């Protein structure tokens, strides 16, 4: 084959290979083009389906949207509050028209503040700010935080037609109605609605009413608003309950919110940086001129119910025409207000900074029957019953110490803990208020007398985690950061209010079930729809734990620190609590070292639970502390209110899970108390009754138990003991005791086969003393050798005791006496010769003197 032939052959081969390769490539390309065509077709189809689905979903959602009722944009419907009887109207909110103003009355500084804060592109969008909404959605997805994207138009729609619950359905309806609103009204008209409809806290609706309440400016004086005031008004609607300046505790948060509005105004070019900084440096107090609002009856309760409805439903009670059924008992509420706001029950001092706050709730349900928000409470004022966060003192001990211990370890009420010198885990000493130590005592005794050291020991043994979880389950708030503080065990934690203390203690009286205290049982909307707002009960501890705590707290009220709160006709369990000032405050204000900062009493019956706090709103002088009588005000207020509120005298019932040994209770299957001893008889007395020839024995006995008590009585004489009787009386008789003998009589109390220590008394029965007989055989003669007259006689006394003899002699008309003697003879020395001596002798003892025996003798020369 020539070279050319070879070349042609190779060329053909190469061409064939290229054609085959090209054919394979074409085969590979054809399927890939088909894939993309199919993919695009599927995407197009899916997009159309999703679009149609979205359109359908949109129309499905908006079909249930509220009707666009223009009357709701301007005319509010008032809401009625009913008492617990379901009939008595206690308040009607929203019936008075707000101060309506038009857009021309609103100054530019206020408009600019609102636009910069709420909707910077208000005049550019058509009801929905798409860019802002997308940013908010993206932020919600990526960070999990809730970001607002609502325009002013949407806020008007929401406040007029919708609830504030955040759901996709409600948001779509809001968008739809916002577009409708923009079609029917101009931007200025919508902005005017916004200013007239906003809530600015409590009962303040509309910017004109807010300016009047906060700054004293009427509707025609809005042009006098300063930059600082306008910024404050613009910031409040985001969270009225937290930013309204009528509540003193809100001022810090309100000032921060105002300063944020000023920042937005600067960012959007409405004010300069220097104007911003100057306004931000102005104290919020300098811009306020708060005007007092007219109060409704039972204002503290109504204010609380308003907040509760708003928090639980988002309902606009000032406009929505709701029927609100509350739990209030007007009688109990009136008594509570009378006790706090008059001196008819408690003699309050003239210091207005002294406050007392009260919650009365049903023990079984948590329904609040009365709220004492403070002395002379008025609307908009700080509600001390629901909003304070103060140290609870020793009222925390059942919640954080002994309750958890009984639940975890099944301790009995007779569990022994030693009260002794002690310290916290970090070495800091802890002391009892009495600065003494009680030694080994039961937890009942420690709780009754509010000792700190046993409480801390109990808390340490239970553990902070378990104790905190137990307290939290009772509605008492302790955060993770707070629970590391061991002084929580004795109430050194800023967390207590009468509201949460009442809820916690009611669980002990409710067999271990907790129900969050509530003021509103249900609401009825204008369309007849009902919504139940009553709290449900949740089991948080065993009924045995609840009963053991309850019985120990009975002792507090019966014979411990809480006796001043006792009402004799009621079965009350309760606890006192006091807190002290730190040393720096004592030194700064010149307070006594024992000055009290907070005083509490929390108590309950099976019917009602009451929590009362007393303290000063602030301490700025040496007079601002509790002491003497004032530290007892909480106990006195509880007693005065509860004695008038309670209609049931039923008592707490011991559950089957609890046993009793002596006067102590224990959990079945748990620790039993130590072998009990009952109290021994006291004031034993014995006396001999001569008329009946008997020893009369009597004694006193007071027992804390309701069990029947008998008494074994015995007597001991000459070393021999004999049982006299067994009796249920507190007296006994020993007939015909032997005279001259010493008797020791002993009484032992016996209850439920438990014997007390003996009580004893001794008595000696003396023989009867009689007047002695006269001496007999009286003789006298002169003994010349000794120159004496010798006298002798016989003792004629067999019965009379302690007889002495007295010798008398008379000579020359004069009578003389020798000293009394026990002997039956005597001597007269050196008598005068020739004289006659007349001699007589008498016998005598304590009973008397006998007749004399007489004789005579003549002395020889």
Short mmCIF file of N, CA, C and O in Angstrom, two decimals, residues 12-26:
data_model
loop_
_atom_site.label_atom_id
_atom_site.label_comp_id
_atom_site.label_asym_id
_atom_site.label_seq_id
_atom_site.Cartn_x
_atom_site.Cartn_y
_atom_site.Cartn_z
N UNK A 12 -10.03 8.19 6.39
CA UNK A 12 -11.39 7.67 6.46
C UNK A 12 -11.71 7.15 7.88
O UNK A 12 -12.80 7.33 8.42
N UNK A 13 -10.70 6.47 8.45
CA UNK A 13 -10.89 5.93 9.80
C UNK A 13 -11.13 7.04 10.83
O UNK A 13 -12.02 6.96 11.68
N UNK A 14 -10.32 8.08 10.67
CA UNK A 14 -10.47 9.21 11.58
C UNK A 14 -11.83 9.88 11.41
O UNK A 14 -12.49 10.27 12.38
N UNK A 15 -12.26 9.99 10.16
CA UNK A 15 -13.57 10.61 9.90
C UNK A 15 -14.69 9.79 10.53
O UNK A 15 -15.62 10.32 11.15
N UNK A 16 -14.58 8.45 10.39
CA UNK A 16 -15.60 7.58 10.95
C UNK A 16 -15.65 7.72 12.49
O UNK A 16 -16.73 7.76 13.11
N UNK A 17 -14.44 7.76 13.08
CA UNK A 17 -14.41 7.90 14.54
C UNK A 17 -15.01 9.23 15.00
O UNK A 17 -15.73 9.29 15.99
N UNK A 18 -14.67 10.28 14.23
CA UNK A 18 -15.23 11.58 14.57
C UNK A 18 -16.75 11.58 14.45
O UNK A 18 -17.46 12.17 15.27
N UNK A 19 -17.25 10.94 13.39
CA UNK A 19 -18.70 10.87 13.21
C UNK A 19 -19.37 10.10 14.33
O UNK A 19 -20.42 10.50 14.84
N UNK A 20 -18.70 8.98 14.72
CA UNK A 20 -19.26 8.20 15.83
C UNK A 20 -19.27 9.01 17.13
O UNK A 20 -20.23 9.00 17.90
N UNK A 21 -18.13 9.75 17.34
CA UNK A 21 -18.03 10.57 18.56
C UNK A 21 -19.08 11.67 18.56
O UNK A 21 -19.73 11.93 19.55
N UNK A 22 -19.25 12.27 17.39
CA UNK A 22 -20.25 13.34 17.28
C UNK A 22 -21.64 12.81 17.51
O UNK A 22 -22.48 13.43 18.14
N UNK A 23 -21.86 11.55 17.00
CA UNK A 23 -23.19 10.95 17.18
C UNK A 23 -23.47 10.70 18.68
O UNK A 23 -24.57 10.92 19.17
N UNK A 24 -22.41 10.24 19.38
CA UNK A 24 -22.59 9.99 20.81
C UNK A 24 -22.87 11.30 21.58
O UNK A 24 -23.69 11.34 22.48
N UNK A 25 -22.14 12.36 21.17
CA UNK A 25 -22.37 13.65 21.83
C UNK A 25 -23.79 14.14 21.60
O UNK A 25 -24.42 14.67 22.48
N UNK A 26 -24.26 13.94 20.35
CA UNK A 26 -25.64 14.35 20.05
C UNK A 26 -26.63 13.56 20.89
O UNK A 26 -27.63 14.10 21.38
#
